[in-house]
């Protein structure tokens, strides 16, 4: 500590620690004075003088500037060296990341990220990383792992979610690999011919779907139940027939990007009031492809941020 150009003990080396008996410093107290800064660093290679330049670096432990608060973190330093925050994800065990969100940083509140990730499969561990970017240069990855688990079927568009909360949903799938068997005159067995790399799923699903919105999702009883059932059936029919790509998630861990194909049906299941909607779909992209997510409208992350 310096006052008027001199340290408070007086000698040039009065504050120097002896090489023995050094204990960790875990408590600092300032009182009975007016202070401009409290700066603590692990750096020992500096000259103890009034001209010492205080700055944030990787040796800095804390720097309290007492600007009407007692903050001593490096948020200001991060703002000076962060132009964007990037949120990435990958399936645990995979090498390649997928960019979910790119957020410009202009002020302190921009360091807060709230992103609903609908691309998580049930039971699949997923790693998330928040990465500070300074005009194209990546900083240190802050990584955490999450495992999502659910027991119902969901179909999602933007932030609109429908699920089979009141009954189980069912989905049968078919793997499509266009090919043909060619029978030749001089061969006992046919030749397998496949002239395309097409390899995708189609499926048929059925269930009683409701919107997953606590403010509007009601079931009721008797005539009231019929009212909400019909209301939800009509809304779900409109939802799956709007020609917009969707995410389909099953509780067994399967997940697709899909388009609903003609023509959904509303049929009675033994009793008139016990009804289910049946609809078919076709797979249109890879959920792990940043390019597919972008061009299908699931992601707003521009190509410059893709992990090629």
PDB file of C-alpha atoms in Angstrom:
ATOM      1  CA  UNK A   1       0.000   0.000   0.000  1.00  0.00           C
ATOM      2  CA  UNK A   2       1.355   3.414  -0.945  1.00  0.00           C
ATOM      3  CA  UNK A   3       0.547   6.789   0.584  1.00  0.00           C
ATOM      4  CA  UNK A   4       2.061   9.912  -0.925  1.00  0.00           C
ATOM      5  CA  UNK A   5       4.669   7.819  -2.738  1.00  0.00           C
ATOM      6  CA  UNK A   6       5.912   5.844   0.307  1.00  0.00           C
ATOM      7  CA  UNK A   7       4.831   2.499   1.721  1.00  0.00           C
ATOM      8  CA  UNK A   8       3.370   2.534   5.188  1.00  0.00           C
ATOM      9  CA  UNK A   9       6.283   0.651   6.813  1.00  0.00           C
ATOM     10  CA  UNK A  10       8.951   2.859   5.312  1.00  0.00           C
ATOM     11  CA  UNK A  11      11.599   0.470   4.051  1.00  0.00           C
ATOM     12  CA  UNK A  12      12.063  -0.554   0.417  1.00  0.00           C
ATOM     13  CA  UNK A  13      11.676  -4.272   1.211  1.00  0.00           C
ATOM     14  CA  UNK A  14       9.449  -3.923   4.271  1.00  0.00           C
ATOM     15  CA  UNK A  15       6.565  -5.735   2.564  1.00  0.00           C
ATOM     16  CA  UNK A  16       8.691  -8.569   1.136  1.00  0.00           C
ATOM     17  CA  UNK A  17       7.674 -12.032   2.347  1.00  0.00           C
ATOM     18  CA  UNK A  18      10.278 -14.331   3.851  1.00  0.00           C
ATOM     19  CA  UNK A  19      10.848 -17.597   1.975  1.00  0.00           C
ATOM     20  CA  UNK A  20       9.613 -19.699   4.900  1.00  0.00           C
ATOM     21  CA  UNK A  21       6.371 -19.881   6.850  1.00  0.00           C
ATOM     22  CA  UNK A  22       4.179 -18.664   3.975  1.00  0.00           C
ATOM     23  CA  UNK A  23       0.493 -19.453   4.468  1.00  0.00           C
ATOM     24  CA  UNK A  24      -2.405 -19.031   2.066  1.00  0.00           C
ATOM     25  CA  UNK A  25      -4.166 -15.692   2.299  1.00  0.00           C
ATOM     26  CA  UNK A  26      -7.909 -16.284   2.387  1.00  0.00           C
ATOM     27  CA  UNK A  27      -9.186 -13.137   4.072  1.00  0.00           C
ATOM     28  CA  UNK A  28      -8.630  -9.443   3.365  1.00  0.00           C
ATOM     29  CA  UNK A  29     -10.122  -6.570   5.380  1.00  0.00           C
ATOM     30  CA  UNK A  30      -9.970  -2.824   4.669  1.00  0.00           C
ATOM     31  CA  UNK A  31     -11.316  -0.300   7.179  1.00  0.00           C
ATOM     32  CA  UNK A  32     -10.875   3.195   8.584  1.00  0.00           C
ATOM     33  CA  UNK A  33      -9.744   4.737   5.334  1.00  0.00           C
ATOM     34  CA  UNK A  34     -10.621   5.873   1.831  1.00  0.00           C
ATOM     35  CA  UNK A  35      -9.419   3.518  -0.868  1.00  0.00           C
ATOM     36  CA  UNK A  36      -9.276   3.819  -4.649  1.00  0.00           C
ATOM     37  CA  UNK A  37      -8.573   0.156  -5.462  1.00  0.00           C
ATOM     38  CA  UNK A  38      -7.853  -3.219  -3.930  1.00  0.00           C
ATOM     39  CA  UNK A  39      -5.729  -5.232  -6.349  1.00  0.00           C
ATOM     40  CA  UNK A  40      -4.470  -8.759  -5.630  1.00  0.00           C
ATOM     41  CA  UNK A  41      -2.361 -10.720  -8.121  1.00  0.00           C
ATOM     42  CA  UNK A  42      -0.296 -13.909  -8.240  1.00  0.00           C
ATOM     43  CA  UNK A  43       2.336 -12.124 -10.310  1.00  0.00           C
ATOM     44  CA  UNK A  44       5.600 -11.680  -8.381  1.00  0.00           C
ATOM     45  CA  UNK A  45       7.624 -10.198 -11.231  1.00  0.00           C
ATOM     46  CA  UNK A  46       6.894  -6.513 -10.787  1.00  0.00           C
ATOM     47  CA  UNK A  47       8.528  -3.451  -9.301  1.00  0.00           C
ATOM     48  CA  UNK A  48       6.898  -2.140  -6.140  1.00  0.00           C
ATOM     49  CA  UNK A  49       6.390   1.523  -7.041  1.00  0.00           C
ATOM     50  CA  UNK A  50       3.604   4.113  -7.321  1.00  0.00           C
ATOM     51  CA  UNK A  51       3.839   3.739 -11.106  1.00  0.00           C
ATOM     52  CA  UNK A  52       2.843   0.063 -11.135  1.00  0.00           C
ATOM     53  CA  UNK A  53       0.111  -0.398 -13.763  1.00  0.00           C
ATOM     54  CA  UNK A  54      -2.825  -2.408 -12.512  1.00  0.00           C
ATOM     55  CA  UNK A  55      -4.562  -4.447 -15.236  1.00  0.00           C
ATOM     56  CA  UNK A  56      -6.562  -7.636 -15.540  1.00  0.00           C
ATOM     57  CA  UNK A  57      -4.598 -10.650 -16.706  1.00  0.00           C
ATOM     58  CA  UNK A  58      -4.540 -14.383 -15.917  1.00  0.00           C
ATOM     59  CA  UNK A  59      -2.573 -13.762 -12.694  1.00  0.00           C
ATOM     60  CA  UNK A  60      -5.143 -11.351 -11.281  1.00  0.00           C
ATOM     61  CA  UNK A  61      -7.116 -12.767  -8.341  1.00  0.00           C
ATOM     62  CA  UNK A  62      -9.382  -9.786  -7.700  1.00  0.00           C
ATOM     63  CA  UNK A  63      -9.547  -6.086  -8.456  1.00  0.00           C
ATOM     64  CA  UNK A  64     -12.084  -4.006  -6.530  1.00  0.00           C
ATOM     65  CA  UNK A  65     -12.374  -0.489  -7.962  1.00  0.00           C
ATOM     66  CA  UNK A  66     -15.029   0.670  -5.465  1.00  0.00           C
ATOM     67  CA  UNK A  67     -17.125   2.393  -8.120  1.00  0.00           C
ATOM     68  CA  UNK A  68     -20.167   2.658  -5.856  1.00  0.00           C
ATOM     69  CA  UNK A  69     -20.014  -1.131  -5.340  1.00  0.00           C
ATOM     70  CA  UNK A  70     -17.756  -3.855  -3.958  1.00  0.00           C
ATOM     71  CA  UNK A  71     -17.478  -5.910  -7.149  1.00  0.00           C
ATOM     72  CA  UNK A  72     -14.049  -7.493  -7.529  1.00  0.00           C
ATOM     73  CA  UNK A  73     -14.569  -9.858 -10.462  1.00  0.00           C
ATOM     74  CA  UNK A  74     -13.325  -9.661 -14.028  1.00  0.00           C
ATOM     75  CA  UNK A  75     -16.620  -8.871 -15.780  1.00  0.00           C
ATOM     76  CA  UNK A  76     -15.320  -5.518 -16.979  1.00  0.00           C
ATOM     77  CA  UNK A  77     -12.170  -7.206 -18.226  1.00  0.00           C
ATOM     78  CA  UNK A  78     -14.304  -9.822 -20.005  1.00  0.00           C
ATOM     79  CA  UNK A  79     -16.343  -7.125 -21.697  1.00  0.00           C
ATOM     80  CA  UNK A  80     -13.158  -5.549 -22.961  1.00  0.00           C
ATOM     81  CA  UNK A  81     -12.020  -8.871 -24.463  1.00  0.00           C
ATOM     82  CA  UNK A  82     -15.373 -10.372 -25.521  1.00  0.00           C
ATOM     83  CA  UNK A  83     -17.296  -9.358 -28.624  1.00  0.00           C
ATOM     84  CA  UNK A  84     -19.669 -12.368 -28.650  1.00  0.00           C
ATOM     85  CA  UNK A  85     -20.781 -15.246 -26.448  1.00  0.00           C
ATOM     86  CA  UNK A  86     -21.320 -18.550 -28.260  1.00  0.00           C
ATOM     87  CA  UNK A  87     -23.361 -21.480 -26.919  1.00  0.00           C
ATOM     88  CA  UNK A  88     -22.358 -24.874 -28.333  1.00  0.00           C
ATOM     89  CA  UNK A  89     -23.488 -28.457 -27.753  1.00  0.00           C
ATOM     90  CA  UNK A  90     -22.448 -31.962 -28.676  1.00  0.00           C
ATOM     91  CA  UNK A  91     -23.454 -35.493 -27.814  1.00  0.00           C
ATOM     92  CA  UNK A  92     -21.180 -36.731 -25.054  1.00  0.00           C
ATOM     93  CA  UNK A  93     -18.313 -38.671 -26.602  1.00  0.00           C
ATOM     94  CA  UNK A  94     -18.433 -36.851 -29.946  1.00  0.00           C
ATOM     95  CA  UNK A  95     -15.651 -34.530 -31.086  1.00  0.00           C
ATOM     96  CA  UNK A  96     -17.564 -32.014 -33.210  1.00  0.00           C
ATOM     97  CA  UNK A  97     -19.527 -29.176 -31.598  1.00  0.00           C
ATOM     98  CA  UNK A  98     -22.777 -27.671 -32.885  1.00  0.00           C
ATOM     99  CA  UNK A  99     -23.347 -23.919 -32.467  1.00  0.00           C
ATOM    100  CA  UNK A 100     -26.782 -23.174 -30.983  1.00  0.00           C
ATOM    101  CA  UNK A 101     -26.614 -19.458 -30.242  1.00  0.00           C
ATOM    102  CA  UNK A 102     -24.383 -16.468 -30.998  1.00  0.00           C
ATOM    103  CA  UNK A 103     -24.968 -13.409 -28.792  1.00  0.00           C
ATOM    104  CA  UNK A 104     -23.192 -10.054 -29.251  1.00  0.00           C
ATOM    105  CA  UNK A 105     -21.842  -8.570 -26.005  1.00  0.00           C
ATOM    106  CA  UNK A 106     -22.314  -4.829 -25.468  1.00  0.00           C
ATOM    107  CA  UNK A 107     -23.099  -4.574 -21.744  1.00  0.00           C
ATOM    108  CA  UNK A 108     -23.116  -6.676 -18.559  1.00  0.00           C
ATOM    109  CA  UNK A 109     -26.612  -8.098 -19.063  1.00  0.00           C
ATOM    110  CA  UNK A 110     -25.506  -9.651 -22.376  1.00  0.00           C
ATOM    111  CA  UNK A 111     -23.557 -12.268 -20.402  1.00  0.00           C
ATOM    112  CA  UNK A 112     -26.868 -13.873 -19.391  1.00  0.00           C
ATOM    113  CA  UNK A 113     -28.014 -16.696 -21.708  1.00  0.00           C
ATOM    114  CA  UNK A 114     -31.425 -18.373 -21.589  1.00  0.00           C
ATOM    115  CA  UNK A 115     -31.762 -20.825 -24.480  1.00  0.00           C
ATOM    116  CA  UNK A 116     -34.409 -23.599 -24.684  1.00  0.00           C
ATOM    117  CA  UNK A 117     -32.697 -26.506 -26.462  1.00  0.00           C
ATOM    118  CA  UNK A 118     -35.282 -28.723 -28.158  1.00  0.00           C
ATOM    119  CA  UNK A 119     -32.665 -30.836 -29.948  1.00  0.00           C
ATOM    120  CA  UNK A 120     -31.899 -33.076 -26.943  1.00  0.00           C
ATOM    121  CA  UNK A 121     -32.865 -36.754 -27.229  1.00  0.00           C
ATOM    122  CA  UNK A 122     -34.281 -38.544 -24.190  1.00  0.00           C
ATOM    123  CA  UNK A 123     -31.627 -40.276 -22.089  1.00  0.00           C
ATOM    124  CA  UNK A 124     -28.724 -38.917 -24.149  1.00  0.00           C
ATOM    125  CA  UNK A 125     -25.946 -37.099 -22.217  1.00  0.00           C
ATOM    126  CA  UNK A 126     -25.200 -33.764 -23.904  1.00  0.00           C
ATOM    127  CA  UNK A 127     -22.286 -31.410 -23.281  1.00  0.00           C
ATOM    128  CA  UNK A 128     -22.777 -27.627 -23.438  1.00  0.00           C
ATOM    129  CA  UNK A 129     -20.023 -25.068 -23.784  1.00  0.00           C
ATOM    130  CA  UNK A 130     -20.135 -21.285 -23.407  1.00  0.00           C
ATOM    131  CA  UNK A 131     -17.290 -19.750 -25.390  1.00  0.00           C
ATOM    132  CA  UNK A 132     -16.206 -16.088 -25.285  1.00  0.00           C
ATOM    133  CA  UNK A 133     -15.237 -14.753 -28.715  1.00  0.00           C
ATOM    134  CA  UNK A 134     -13.098 -11.693 -29.379  1.00  0.00           C
ATOM    135  CA  UNK A 135     -13.613 -10.813 -33.037  1.00  0.00           C
ATOM    136  CA  UNK A 136     -13.162 -14.364 -34.280  1.00  0.00           C
ATOM    137  CA  UNK A 137     -10.702 -15.639 -31.646  1.00  0.00           C
ATOM    138  CA  UNK A 138     -12.148 -18.237 -29.257  1.00  0.00           C
ATOM    139  CA  UNK A 139     -11.506 -18.105 -25.524  1.00  0.00           C
ATOM    140  CA  UNK A 140     -11.633 -20.865 -22.916  1.00  0.00           C
ATOM    141  CA  UNK A 141     -14.554 -23.320 -23.146  1.00  0.00           C
ATOM    142  CA  UNK A 142     -16.755 -23.490 -20.019  1.00  0.00           C
ATOM    143  CA  UNK A 143     -18.321 -26.966 -20.276  1.00  0.00           C
ATOM    144  CA  UNK A 144     -21.142 -28.705 -18.420  1.00  0.00           C
ATOM    145  CA  UNK A 145     -23.114 -31.904 -19.069  1.00  0.00           C
ATOM    146  CA  UNK A 146     -26.896 -32.467 -19.026  1.00  0.00           C
ATOM    147  CA  UNK A 147     -29.042 -35.577 -19.494  1.00  0.00           C
ATOM    148  CA  UNK A 148     -32.713 -35.060 -20.382  1.00  0.00           C
ATOM    149  CA  UNK A 149     -35.303 -37.754 -19.677  1.00  0.00           C
ATOM    150  CA  UNK A 150     -38.975 -37.770 -20.638  1.00  0.00           C
ATOM    151  CA  UNK A 151     -41.696 -40.383 -21.119  1.00  0.00           C
ATOM    152  CA  UNK A 152     -44.022 -38.842 -23.731  1.00  0.00           C
ATOM    153  CA  UNK A 153     -44.005 -38.037 -27.452  1.00  0.00           C
ATOM    154  CA  UNK A 154     -43.404 -34.410 -28.445  1.00  0.00           C
ATOM    155  CA  UNK A 155     -43.695 -32.492 -31.704  1.00  0.00           C
ATOM    156  CA  UNK A 156     -42.144 -29.015 -31.726  1.00  0.00           C
ATOM    157  CA  UNK A 157     -42.130 -25.961 -33.988  1.00  0.00           C
ATOM    158  CA  UNK A 158     -40.174 -22.884 -32.880  1.00  0.00           C
ATOM    159  CA  UNK A 159     -41.204 -22.650 -29.200  1.00  0.00           C
ATOM    160  CA  UNK A 160     -44.613 -24.310 -29.709  1.00  0.00           C
ATOM    161  CA  UNK A 161     -44.685 -27.751 -28.073  1.00  0.00           C
ATOM    162  CA  UNK A 162     -47.410 -30.404 -28.292  1.00  0.00           C
ATOM    163  CA  UNK A 163     -47.213 -33.681 -26.370  1.00  0.00           C
ATOM    164  CA  UNK A 164     -49.114 -36.836 -25.475  1.00  0.00           C
ATOM    165  CA  UNK A 165     -49.589 -35.884 -21.838  1.00  0.00           C
ATOM    166  CA  UNK A 166     -52.988 -37.551 -21.352  1.00  0.00           C
ATOM    167  CA  UNK A 167     -52.361 -40.782 -23.328  1.00  0.00           C
ATOM    168  CA  UNK A 168     -49.375 -42.640 -24.690  1.00  0.00           C
ATOM    169  CA  UNK A 169     -48.381 -41.803 -28.244  1.00  0.00           C
ATOM    170  CA  UNK A 170     -47.291 -44.408 -30.757  1.00  0.00           C
ATOM    171  CA  UNK A 171     -45.000 -44.143 -33.759  1.00  0.00           C
ATOM    172  CA  UNK A 172     -44.026 -46.800 -36.321  1.00  0.00           C
ATOM    173  CA  UNK A 173     -41.127 -46.034 -38.653  1.00  0.00           C
ATOM    174  CA  UNK A 174     -39.739 -47.261 -41.985  1.00  0.00           C
ATOM    175  CA  UNK A 175     -36.167 -46.832 -43.245  1.00  0.00           C
ATOM    176  CA  UNK A 176     -36.158 -45.842 -46.918  1.00  0.00           C
ATOM    177  CA  UNK A 177     -33.229 -46.910 -49.143  1.00  0.00           C
ATOM    178  CA  UNK A 178     -34.489 -46.641 -52.767  1.00  0.00           C
ATOM    179  CA  UNK A 179     -33.191 -49.621 -54.728  1.00  0.00           C
ATOM    180  CA  UNK A 180     -34.268 -52.403 -57.056  1.00  0.00           C
ATOM    181  CA  UNK A 181     -33.510 -56.042 -57.753  1.00  0.00           C
ATOM    182  CA  UNK A 182     -32.589 -56.751 -61.389  1.00  0.00           C
ATOM    183  CA  UNK A 183     -33.098 -60.312 -62.630  1.00  0.00           C
ATOM    184  CA  UNK A 184     -30.742 -61.332 -65.455  1.00  0.00           C
ATOM    185  CA  UNK A 185     -31.293 -64.133 -67.963  1.00  0.00           C
ATOM    186  CA  UNK A 186     -28.087 -65.993 -67.122  1.00  0.00           C
ATOM    187  CA  UNK A 187     -28.110 -65.599 -63.336  1.00  0.00           C
ATOM    188  CA  UNK A 188     -30.010 -67.537 -60.703  1.00  0.00           C
ATOM    189  CA  UNK A 189     -29.961 -64.626 -58.229  1.00  0.00           C
ATOM    190  CA  UNK A 190     -30.915 -60.999 -58.887  1.00  0.00           C
ATOM    191  CA  UNK A 191     -28.494 -58.073 -58.856  1.00  0.00           C
ATOM    192  CA  UNK A 192     -29.075 -55.435 -56.221  1.00  0.00           C
ATOM    193  CA  UNK A 193     -29.017 -51.952 -57.777  1.00  0.00           C
ATOM    194  CA  UNK A 194     -28.951 -48.738 -55.750  1.00  0.00           C
ATOM    195  CA  UNK A 195     -28.370 -45.523 -57.693  1.00  0.00           C
ATOM    196  CA  UNK A 196     -28.813 -42.991 -54.864  1.00  0.00           C
ATOM    197  CA  UNK A 197     -27.390 -42.281 -51.404  1.00  0.00           C
ATOM    198  CA  UNK A 198     -30.907 -41.529 -50.083  1.00  0.00           C
ATOM    199  CA  UNK A 199     -31.279 -43.033 -46.611  1.00  0.00           C
ATOM    200  CA  UNK A 200     -34.074 -41.586 -44.488  1.00  0.00           C
ATOM    201  CA  UNK A 201     -36.983 -42.507 -42.220  1.00  0.00           C
ATOM    202  CA  UNK A 202     -40.705 -42.171 -42.669  1.00  0.00           C
ATOM    203  CA  UNK A 203     -43.266 -42.885 -39.985  1.00  0.00           C
ATOM    204  CA  UNK A 204     -46.851 -43.005 -38.807  1.00  0.00           C
ATOM    205  CA  UNK A 205     -47.811 -41.606 -35.414  1.00  0.00           C
ATOM    206  CA  UNK A 206     -51.019 -41.462 -33.439  1.00  0.00           C
ATOM    207  CA  UNK A 207     -52.119 -40.093 -30.094  1.00  0.00           C
ATOM    208  CA  UNK A 208     -54.130 -37.485 -28.233  1.00  0.00           C
ATOM    209  CA  UNK A 209     -52.018 -34.336 -28.260  1.00  0.00           C
ATOM    210  CA  UNK A 210     -52.308 -31.281 -26.007  1.00  0.00           C
ATOM    211  CA  UNK A 211     -50.298 -28.020 -25.953  1.00  0.00           C
ATOM    212  CA  UNK A 212     -47.715 -27.941 -23.184  1.00  0.00           C
ATOM    213  CA  UNK A 213     -48.693 -24.573 -21.790  1.00  0.00           C
ATOM    214  CA  UNK A 214     -49.770 -24.534 -18.142  1.00  0.00           C
ATOM    215  CA  UNK A 215     -51.787 -21.369 -18.672  1.00  0.00           C
ATOM    216  CA  UNK A 216     -54.037 -22.819 -21.357  1.00  0.00           C
ATOM    217  CA  UNK A 217     -53.897 -26.611 -21.087  1.00  0.00           C
ATOM    218  CA  UNK A 218     -57.126 -27.882 -19.509  1.00  0.00           C
ATOM    219  CA  UNK A 219     -58.914 -31.228 -19.646  1.00  0.00           C
ATOM    220  CA  UNK A 220     -62.113 -30.979 -17.630  1.00  0.00           C
ATOM    221  CA  UNK A 221     -64.855 -33.594 -17.334  1.00  0.00           C
ATOM    222  CA  UNK A 222     -68.000 -34.536 -19.237  1.00  0.00           C
ATOM    223  CA  UNK A 223     -69.159 -31.884 -21.697  1.00  0.00           C
ATOM    224  CA  UNK A 224     -66.288 -29.641 -20.626  1.00  0.00           C
ATOM    225  CA  UNK A 225     -63.832 -32.397 -21.541  1.00  0.00           C
ATOM    226  CA  UNK A 226     -65.469 -32.740 -24.970  1.00  0.00           C
ATOM    227  CA  UNK A 227     -65.117 -28.995 -25.500  1.00  0.00           C
ATOM    228  CA  UNK A 228     -61.360 -28.985 -24.765  1.00  0.00           C
ATOM    229  CA  UNK A 229     -60.798 -32.219 -26.690  1.00  0.00           C
ATOM    230  CA  UNK A 230     -62.393 -30.809 -29.832  1.00  0.00           C
ATOM    231  CA  UNK A 231     -60.587 -27.497 -29.362  1.00  0.00           C
ATOM    232  CA  UNK A 232     -57.206 -29.198 -29.054  1.00  0.00           C
ATOM    233  CA  UNK A 233     -57.904 -31.577 -31.930  1.00  0.00           C
ATOM    234  CA  UNK A 234     -58.628 -28.685 -34.269  1.00  0.00           C
ATOM    235  CA  UNK A 235     -55.601 -26.704 -33.069  1.00  0.00           C
ATOM    236  CA  UNK A 236     -53.303 -29.719 -33.414  1.00  0.00           C
ATOM    237  CA  UNK A 237     -54.616 -30.434 -36.913  1.00  0.00           C
ATOM    238  CA  UNK A 238     -53.882 -26.820 -37.881  1.00  0.00           C
ATOM    239  CA  UNK A 239     -50.446 -27.105 -36.259  1.00  0.00           C
ATOM    240  CA  UNK A 240     -49.283 -30.221 -38.123  1.00  0.00           C
ATOM    241  CA  UNK A 241     -50.805 -29.037 -41.429  1.00  0.00           C
ATOM    242  CA  UNK A 242     -49.053 -25.641 -41.600  1.00  0.00           C
ATOM    243  CA  UNK A 243     -46.265 -26.995 -43.896  1.00  0.00           C
ATOM    244  CA  UNK A 244     -43.506 -25.840 -41.500  1.00  0.00           C
ATOM    245  CA  UNK A 245     -40.666 -28.264 -40.548  1.00  0.00           C
ATOM    246  CA  UNK A 246     -40.898 -29.719 -37.046  1.00  0.00           C
ATOM    247  CA  UNK A 247     -38.958 -31.702 -34.445  1.00  0.00           C
ATOM    248  CA  UNK A 248     -40.341 -35.096 -33.440  1.00  0.00           C
ATOM    249  CA  UNK A 249     -39.059 -36.617 -30.185  1.00  0.00           C
ATOM    250  CA  UNK A 250     -39.859 -40.047 -28.753  1.00  0.00           C
ATOM    251  CA  UNK A 251     -39.223 -41.188 -25.163  1.00  0.00           C
ATOM    252  CA  UNK A 252     -36.926 -44.008 -26.356  1.00  0.00           C
ATOM    253  CA  UNK A 253     -34.287 -41.494 -27.498  1.00  0.00           C
ATOM    254  CA  UNK A 254     -35.187 -41.213 -31.187  1.00  0.00           C
ATOM    255  CA  UNK A 255     -35.291 -37.722 -32.661  1.00  0.00           C
ATOM    256  CA  UNK A 256     -36.017 -36.446 -36.190  1.00  0.00           C
ATOM    257  CA  UNK A 257     -36.429 -33.270 -38.231  1.00  0.00           C
ATOM    258  CA  UNK A 258     -39.651 -33.898 -40.134  1.00  0.00           C
ATOM    259  CA  UNK A 259     -42.345 -32.661 -42.476  1.00  0.00           C
ATOM    260  CA  UNK A 260     -45.892 -33.907 -41.908  1.00  0.00           C
ATOM    261  CA  UNK A 261     -47.278 -35.576 -45.062  1.00  0.00           C
ATOM    262  CA  UNK A 262     -50.914 -35.865 -46.235  1.00  0.00           C
ATOM    263  CA  UNK A 263     -53.408 -36.604 -44.799  1.00  0.00           C
ATOM    264  CA  UNK A 264     -53.909 -36.607 -40.983  1.00  0.00           C
ATOM    265  CA  UNK A 265     -57.043 -38.311 -39.673  1.00  0.00           C
ATOM    266  CA  UNK A 266     -59.119 -37.986 -36.491  1.00  0.00           C
ATOM    267  CA  UNK A 267     -60.582 -41.395 -35.626  1.00  0.00           C
ATOM    268  CA  UNK A 268     -62.544 -42.920 -32.751  1.00  0.00           C
ATOM    269  CA  UNK A 269     -60.835 -45.579 -30.661  1.00  0.00           C
ATOM    270  CA  UNK A 270     -63.708 -47.953 -29.757  1.00  0.00           C
ATOM    271  CA  UNK A 271     -65.743 -45.104 -28.249  1.00  0.00           C
ATOM    272  CA  UNK A 272     -66.769 -41.861 -29.948  1.00  0.00           C
ATOM    273  CA  UNK A 273     -65.249 -39.630 -27.250  1.00  0.00           C
ATOM    274  CA  UNK A 274     -62.040 -41.686 -27.113  1.00  0.00           C
ATOM    275  CA  UNK A 275     -60.326 -40.275 -30.179  1.00  0.00           C
ATOM    276  CA  UNK A 276     -56.815 -40.146 -31.594  1.00  0.00           C
ATOM    277  CA  UNK A 277     -55.153 -38.246 -34.411  1.00  0.00           C
ATOM    278  CA  UNK A 278     -53.102 -40.284 -36.859  1.00  0.00           C
ATOM    279  CA  UNK A 279     -50.547 -38.641 -39.135  1.00  0.00           C
ATOM    280  CA  UNK A 280     -47.549 -39.587 -41.245  1.00  0.00           C
ATOM    281  CA  UNK A 281     -44.229 -37.850 -41.712  1.00  0.00           C
ATOM    282  CA  UNK A 282     -40.939 -37.899 -43.624  1.00  0.00           C
ATOM    283  CA  UNK A 283     -37.435 -37.161 -42.322  1.00  0.00           C
ATOM    284  CA  UNK A 284     -35.972 -34.050 -43.999  1.00  0.00           C
ATOM    285  CA  UNK A 285     -32.620 -33.390 -42.299  1.00  0.00           C
ATOM    286  CA  UNK A 286     -29.977 -34.280 -39.725  1.00  0.00           C
ATOM    287  CA  UNK A 287     -30.462 -32.833 -36.239  1.00  0.00           C
ATOM    288  CA  UNK A 288     -26.669 -32.654 -35.801  1.00  0.00           C
ATOM    289  CA  UNK A 289     -26.123 -30.724 -39.049  1.00  0.00           C
ATOM    290  CA  UNK A 290     -25.777 -26.957 -38.573  1.00  0.00           C
ATOM    291  CA  UNK A 291     -26.443 -26.509 -42.297  1.00  0.00           C
ATOM    292  CA  UNK A 292     -29.735 -28.471 -42.158  1.00  0.00           C
ATOM    293  CA  UNK A 293     -30.894 -26.645 -39.032  1.00  0.00           C
ATOM    294  CA  UNK A 294     -30.168 -23.272 -40.641  1.00  0.00           C
ATOM    295  CA  UNK A 295     -31.770 -23.834 -44.036  1.00  0.00           C
ATOM    296  CA  UNK A 296     -34.812 -25.570 -42.528  1.00  0.00           C
ATOM    297  CA  UNK A 297     -35.425 -22.612 -40.200  1.00  0.00           C
ATOM    298  CA  UNK A 298     -34.541 -24.291 -36.886  1.00  0.00           C
ATOM    299  CA  UNK A 299     -31.436 -22.170 -36.283  1.00  0.00           C
ATOM    300  CA  UNK A 300     -30.489 -18.521 -36.825  1.00  0.00           C
ATOM    301  CA  UNK A 301     -26.742 -19.166 -36.551  1.00  0.00           C
ATOM    302  CA  UNK A 302     -25.075 -17.815 -39.692  1.00  0.00           C
ATOM    303  CA  UNK A 303     -22.627 -20.029 -41.678  1.00  0.00           C
ATOM    304  CA  UNK A 304     -19.620 -18.052 -40.411  1.00  0.00           C
ATOM    305  CA  UNK A 305     -20.214 -19.540 -36.935  1.00  0.00           C
ATOM    306  CA  UNK A 306     -20.535 -23.166 -38.050  1.00  0.00           C
ATOM    307  CA  UNK A 307     -18.039 -25.736 -36.780  1.00  0.00           C
ATOM    308  CA  UNK A 308     -16.696 -27.002 -40.098  1.00  0.00           C
TER     309      UNK A 308
END
